[in-house]
Coordinates of C-alpha atoms in Angstrom, one line a residue:
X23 CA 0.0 0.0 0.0
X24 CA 2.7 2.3 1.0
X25 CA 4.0 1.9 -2.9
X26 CA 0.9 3.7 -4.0
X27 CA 0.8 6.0 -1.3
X28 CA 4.2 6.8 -2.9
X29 CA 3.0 7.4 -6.6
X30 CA 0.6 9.2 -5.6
X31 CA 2.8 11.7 -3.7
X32 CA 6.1 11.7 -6.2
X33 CA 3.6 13.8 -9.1
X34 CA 2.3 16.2 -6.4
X35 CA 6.0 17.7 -6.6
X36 CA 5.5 19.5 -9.8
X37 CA 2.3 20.8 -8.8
X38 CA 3.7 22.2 -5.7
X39 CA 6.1 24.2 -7.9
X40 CA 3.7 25.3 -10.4
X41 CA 1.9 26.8 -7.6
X42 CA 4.6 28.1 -6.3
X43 CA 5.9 29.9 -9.1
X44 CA 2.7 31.8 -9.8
X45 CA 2.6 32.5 -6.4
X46 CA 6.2 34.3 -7.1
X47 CA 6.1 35.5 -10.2
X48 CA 2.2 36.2 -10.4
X49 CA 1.1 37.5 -14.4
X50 CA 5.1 37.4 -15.5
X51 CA 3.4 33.6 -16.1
X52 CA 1.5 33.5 -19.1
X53 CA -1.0 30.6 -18.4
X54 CA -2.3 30.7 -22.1
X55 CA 1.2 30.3 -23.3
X56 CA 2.2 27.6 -21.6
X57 CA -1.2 25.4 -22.6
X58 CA -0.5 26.1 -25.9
X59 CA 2.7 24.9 -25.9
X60 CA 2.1 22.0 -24.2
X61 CA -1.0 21.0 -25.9
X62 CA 0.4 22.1 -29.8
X63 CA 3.8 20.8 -29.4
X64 CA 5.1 18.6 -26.4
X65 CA 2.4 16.4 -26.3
X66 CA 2.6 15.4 -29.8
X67 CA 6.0 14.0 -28.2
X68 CA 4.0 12.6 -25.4
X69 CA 1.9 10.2 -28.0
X70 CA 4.6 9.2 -30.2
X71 CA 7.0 8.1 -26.9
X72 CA 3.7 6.6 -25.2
X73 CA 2.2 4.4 -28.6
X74 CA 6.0 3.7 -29.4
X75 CA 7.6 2.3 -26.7
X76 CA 5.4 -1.2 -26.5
X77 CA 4.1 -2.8 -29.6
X78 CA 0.1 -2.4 -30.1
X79 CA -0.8 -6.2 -29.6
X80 CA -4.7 -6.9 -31.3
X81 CA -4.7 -8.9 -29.0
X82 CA -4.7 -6.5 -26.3
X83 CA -7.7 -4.5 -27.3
X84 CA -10.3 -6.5 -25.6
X85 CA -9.7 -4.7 -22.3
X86 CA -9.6 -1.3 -23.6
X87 CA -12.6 -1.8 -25.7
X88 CA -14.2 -2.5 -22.2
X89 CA -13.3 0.7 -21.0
X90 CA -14.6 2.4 -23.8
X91 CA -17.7 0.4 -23.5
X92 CA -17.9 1.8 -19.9
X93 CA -16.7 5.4 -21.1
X94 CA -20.0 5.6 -23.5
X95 CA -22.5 3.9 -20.8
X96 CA -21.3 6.5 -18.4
X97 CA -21.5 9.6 -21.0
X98 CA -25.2 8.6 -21.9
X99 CA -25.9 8.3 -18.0
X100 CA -24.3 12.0 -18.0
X101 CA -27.1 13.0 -20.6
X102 CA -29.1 12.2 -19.1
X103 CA -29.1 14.4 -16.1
X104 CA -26.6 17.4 -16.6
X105 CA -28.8 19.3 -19.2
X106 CA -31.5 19.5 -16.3
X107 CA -28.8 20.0 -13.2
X108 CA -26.8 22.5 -15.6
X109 CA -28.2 25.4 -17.0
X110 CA -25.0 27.2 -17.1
X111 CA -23.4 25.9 -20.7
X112 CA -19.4 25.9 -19.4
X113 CA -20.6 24.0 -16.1
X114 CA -23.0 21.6 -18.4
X115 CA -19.8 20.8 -20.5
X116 CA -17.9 20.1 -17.4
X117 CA -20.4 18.0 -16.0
X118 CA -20.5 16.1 -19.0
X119 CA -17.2 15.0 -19.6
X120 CA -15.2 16.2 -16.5
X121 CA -15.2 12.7 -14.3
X122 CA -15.3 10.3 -17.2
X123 CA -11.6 12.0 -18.1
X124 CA -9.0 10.4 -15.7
X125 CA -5.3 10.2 -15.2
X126 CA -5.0 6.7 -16.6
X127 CA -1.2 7.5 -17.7
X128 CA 0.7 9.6 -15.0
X129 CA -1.2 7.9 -12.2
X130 CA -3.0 4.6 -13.5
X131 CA -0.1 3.2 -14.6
X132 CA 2.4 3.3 -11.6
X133 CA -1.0 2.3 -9.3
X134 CA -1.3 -0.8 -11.6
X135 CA 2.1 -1.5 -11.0
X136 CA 1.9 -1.3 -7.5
X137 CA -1.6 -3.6 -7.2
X138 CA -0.7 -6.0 -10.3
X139 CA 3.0 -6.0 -10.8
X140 CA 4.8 -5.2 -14.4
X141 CA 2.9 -7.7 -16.0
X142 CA -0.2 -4.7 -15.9
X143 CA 1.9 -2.1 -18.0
X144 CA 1.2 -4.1 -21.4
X145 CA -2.7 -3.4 -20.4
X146 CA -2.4 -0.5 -19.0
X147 CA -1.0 1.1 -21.8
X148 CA -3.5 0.4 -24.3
X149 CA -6.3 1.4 -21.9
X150 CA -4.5 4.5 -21.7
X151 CA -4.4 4.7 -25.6
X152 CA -8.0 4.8 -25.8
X153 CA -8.8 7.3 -23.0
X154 CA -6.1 9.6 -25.5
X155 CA -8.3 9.5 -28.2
X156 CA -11.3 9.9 -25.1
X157 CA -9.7 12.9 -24.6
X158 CA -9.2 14.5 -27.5
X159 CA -12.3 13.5 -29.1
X160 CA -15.4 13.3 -26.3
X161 CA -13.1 15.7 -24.1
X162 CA -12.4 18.4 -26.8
X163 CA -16.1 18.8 -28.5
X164 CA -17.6 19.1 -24.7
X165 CA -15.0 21.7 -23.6
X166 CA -15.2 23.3 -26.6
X167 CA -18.8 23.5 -26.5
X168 CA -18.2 25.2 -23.4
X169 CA -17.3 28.5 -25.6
X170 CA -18.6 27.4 -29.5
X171 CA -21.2 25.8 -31.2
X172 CA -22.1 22.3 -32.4
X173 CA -19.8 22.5 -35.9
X174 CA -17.1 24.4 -34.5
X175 CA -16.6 22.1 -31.3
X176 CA -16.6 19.7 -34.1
X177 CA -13.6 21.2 -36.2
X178 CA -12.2 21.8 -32.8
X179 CA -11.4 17.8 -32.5
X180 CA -9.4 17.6 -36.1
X181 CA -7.5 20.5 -35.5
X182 CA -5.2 19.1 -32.7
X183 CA -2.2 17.4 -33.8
X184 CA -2.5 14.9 -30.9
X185 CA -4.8 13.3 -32.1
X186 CA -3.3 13.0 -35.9
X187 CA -0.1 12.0 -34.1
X188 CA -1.8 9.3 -31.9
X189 CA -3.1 7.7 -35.4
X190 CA 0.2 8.0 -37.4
X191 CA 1.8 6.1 -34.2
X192 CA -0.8 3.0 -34.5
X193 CA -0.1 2.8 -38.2
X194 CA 3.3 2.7 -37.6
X195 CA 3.0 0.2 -34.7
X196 CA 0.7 -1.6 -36.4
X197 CA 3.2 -2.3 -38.9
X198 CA 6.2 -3.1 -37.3
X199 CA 8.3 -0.2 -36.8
X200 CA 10.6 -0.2 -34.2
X201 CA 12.5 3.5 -33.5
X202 CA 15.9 3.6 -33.1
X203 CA 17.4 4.4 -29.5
X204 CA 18.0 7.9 -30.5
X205 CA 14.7 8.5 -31.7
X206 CA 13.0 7.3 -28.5
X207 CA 15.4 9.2 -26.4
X208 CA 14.4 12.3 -28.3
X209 CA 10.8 11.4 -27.8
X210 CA 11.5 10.6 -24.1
X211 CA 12.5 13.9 -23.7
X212 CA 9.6 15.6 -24.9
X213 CA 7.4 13.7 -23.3
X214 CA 8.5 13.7 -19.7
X215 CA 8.9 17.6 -20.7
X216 CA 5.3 17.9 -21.5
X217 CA 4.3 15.9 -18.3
X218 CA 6.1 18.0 -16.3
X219 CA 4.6 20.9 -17.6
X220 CA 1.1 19.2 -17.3
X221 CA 2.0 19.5 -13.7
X222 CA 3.5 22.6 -13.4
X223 CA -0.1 24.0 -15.5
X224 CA -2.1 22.7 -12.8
X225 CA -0.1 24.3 -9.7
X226 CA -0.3 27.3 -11.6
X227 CA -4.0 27.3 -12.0
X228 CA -4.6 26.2 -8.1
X229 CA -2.7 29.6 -7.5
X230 CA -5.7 31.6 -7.3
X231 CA -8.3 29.2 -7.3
X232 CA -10.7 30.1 -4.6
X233 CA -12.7 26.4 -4.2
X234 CA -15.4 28.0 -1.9
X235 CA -17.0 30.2 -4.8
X236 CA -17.2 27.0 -7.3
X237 CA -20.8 25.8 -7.3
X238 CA -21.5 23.0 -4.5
X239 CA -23.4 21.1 -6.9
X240 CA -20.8 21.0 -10.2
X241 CA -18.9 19.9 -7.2
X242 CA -20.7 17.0 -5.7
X243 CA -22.0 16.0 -9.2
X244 CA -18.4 15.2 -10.3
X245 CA -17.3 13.7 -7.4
X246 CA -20.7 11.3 -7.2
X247 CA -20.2 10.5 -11.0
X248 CA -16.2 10.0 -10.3
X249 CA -16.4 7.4 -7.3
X250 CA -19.9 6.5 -7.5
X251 CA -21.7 6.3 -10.8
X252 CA -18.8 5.3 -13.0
X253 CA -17.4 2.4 -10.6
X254 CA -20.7 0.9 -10.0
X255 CA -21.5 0.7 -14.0
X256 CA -17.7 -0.7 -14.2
X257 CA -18.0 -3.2 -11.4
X258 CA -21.8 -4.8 -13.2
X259 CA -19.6 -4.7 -16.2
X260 CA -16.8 -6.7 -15.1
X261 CA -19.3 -8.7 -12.6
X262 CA -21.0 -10.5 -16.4
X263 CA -17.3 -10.4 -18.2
X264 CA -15.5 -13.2 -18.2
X265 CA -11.8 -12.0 -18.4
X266 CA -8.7 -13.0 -16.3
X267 CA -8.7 -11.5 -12.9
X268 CA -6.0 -9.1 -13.0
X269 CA -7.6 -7.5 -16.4
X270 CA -11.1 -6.6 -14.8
X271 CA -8.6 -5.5 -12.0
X272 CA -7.4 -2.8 -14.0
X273 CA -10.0 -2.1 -16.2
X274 CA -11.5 -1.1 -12.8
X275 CA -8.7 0.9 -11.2
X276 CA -7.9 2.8 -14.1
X277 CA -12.0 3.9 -14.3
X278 CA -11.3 5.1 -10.7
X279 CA -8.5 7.6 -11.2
X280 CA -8.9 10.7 -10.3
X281 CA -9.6 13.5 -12.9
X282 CA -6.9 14.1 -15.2
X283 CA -4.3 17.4 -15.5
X284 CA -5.8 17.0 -19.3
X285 CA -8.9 18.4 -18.2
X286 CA -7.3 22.0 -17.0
X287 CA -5.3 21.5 -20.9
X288 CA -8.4 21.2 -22.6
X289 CA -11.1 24.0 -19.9
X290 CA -8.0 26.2 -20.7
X291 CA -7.3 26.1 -24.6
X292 CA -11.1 26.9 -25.1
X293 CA -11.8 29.1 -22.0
X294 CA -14.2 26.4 -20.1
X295 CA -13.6 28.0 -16.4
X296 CA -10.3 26.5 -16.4
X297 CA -10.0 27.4 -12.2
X298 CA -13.1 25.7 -11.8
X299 CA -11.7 22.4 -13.6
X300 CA -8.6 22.9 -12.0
X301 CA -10.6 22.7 -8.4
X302 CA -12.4 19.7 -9.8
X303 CA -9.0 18.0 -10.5
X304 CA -7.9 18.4 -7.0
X305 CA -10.5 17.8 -4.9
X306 CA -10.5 14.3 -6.8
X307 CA -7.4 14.0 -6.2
X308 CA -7.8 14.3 -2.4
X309 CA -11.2 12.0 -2.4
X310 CA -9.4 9.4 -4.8
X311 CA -6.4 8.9 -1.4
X312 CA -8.8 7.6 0.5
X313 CA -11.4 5.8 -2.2
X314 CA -8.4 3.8 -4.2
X315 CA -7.7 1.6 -0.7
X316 CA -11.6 1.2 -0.9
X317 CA -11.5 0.0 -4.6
X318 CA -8.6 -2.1 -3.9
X319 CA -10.8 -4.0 -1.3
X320 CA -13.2 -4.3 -4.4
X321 CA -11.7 -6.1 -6.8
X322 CA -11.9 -9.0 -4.7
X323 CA -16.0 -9.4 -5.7
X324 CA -15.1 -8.6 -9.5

């Protein structure tokens, strides 16, 4: 247990500095600029490195194709409800999409590692390939919708090079390529730069963020779709599966993860109360120390 405890912690040190240095440095930190960058640039980096690294097995894809089986029964649960909770059309967006986006890379995978042992990461990394294209597909249109209309939020998806990048690495993986040391050291780089800087974006946005002001209902209503809704509809799932333990073990854990740094990205880039997401993120973060010893006792009845 103390290993999760422990990667859980070790991301919470970028944060700290991100929060930190708008704390010093106040508006000499361009918040815009630094989503942009990250979300333009370093994270095609971040795709490549994480679709390269391990060959995409077919054989792999039944788990993920759970999760996204789990993903859409969740979002149509969603539907049901926020347009009549939400009237406000950012805090609709949020409500949407906001919980069903979680950190299924930077925190799912060490977790796994910790429950499962190394023989999760093959798993885990294809579950996190589809929550990339969750992100930038499902999590893009609602954000965007958040500030644009139907068509544009639309558009919006196609015109991030994340997502292109993320289909040019399947093809490639798909078909055997292997890169070269010095290719996946370049791509290393960028992506543990663009991490980092996920990080460093979310201490920066907590600077500031006054949590009392945020609406107590967005609040609960994420929190009771995070740890409540969306693990229940997993765990009936998995219950009339049949799959090898330690899959429906993961498939489960990674569903529980707290809300990803992606979401402040994505509420930022198309002005979606980005401090408001940024709140959301943390809060989840602080419910999901206490609620992943409660899943771990879970998976026992899967």
């Amino acid at each position: 247990m103390s290993s999760i405890i422990y990667s859980i912690l070790s991301i919470y040190i970028f944060i700290v500095m991100g929060y930190l240095a708008k704390m010093s440095f106040k508006e000499q930190i361009d918040d815009k600029t630094i989503t942009l960058l990250n979300v333009y640039f370093l994270q095609v980096f971040l795709t490549f490195w994480g679709l390269l690294i391990h060959p995409v097995d077919i054989t792999l894809l039944y788990a993920p194709s759970i999760y996204l089986f789990v993903v859409i029964i969740a979002l149509s649960i969603s539907a049901l409800f926020a347009y009549k909770l939400f009237k406000d059309k950012k805090e609709y967006s949020i409500a949407m999409v906001a919980a069903i986006i979680g950190n299924t890379g930077n925190l799912g995978i060490p977790i796994n590692i910790a429950i499962f042992g190394e023989a999760s990461i093959p798993y885990t990394t294809v579950v996190n390939l589809v929550n990339v294209f969750v992100v930038y597909t499902i999590g893009v249109f609602y954000y965007s919708r958040g500030s644009f209309d139907t068509k544009t939020s639309l558009k919006n998806i196609f015109k991030l090079p994340i997502l292109w990048a993320a289909i040019l690495a399947i093809i490639l993986s798909s078909n055997g390529y292997k890169p070269s040391d010095i290719v996946l050291n370049t791509l290393m780089m960028g992506a543990y730069a663009s991490m980092t800087m996920q990080l460093f974006l979310f201490g920066i946005y907590l600077y500031g963020t006054k949590i009392k002001e945020i609406s107590k209902k967005l609040v609960l209503w994420v929190l009771m779709f995070k740890f409540l809704i969306l693990p229940s509809v997993t765990f009936i799932v998995l219950y009339y599966v049949e799959l090898d333990h330690m899959i429906k073990g993961i498939i489960f854990i990674e569903l529980m993860m707290p809300l990803a740094v992606a979401n402040v990205n994505l509420a930022s880039l198309y002005e979606c109360k980005p401090r408001v997401v940024t709140a959301l993120v943390f809060i989840s973060s602080l419910v999901f120390l206490g609620m992943i010893f409660l899943g771990v006792k879970v998976l026992e009845y899967i």
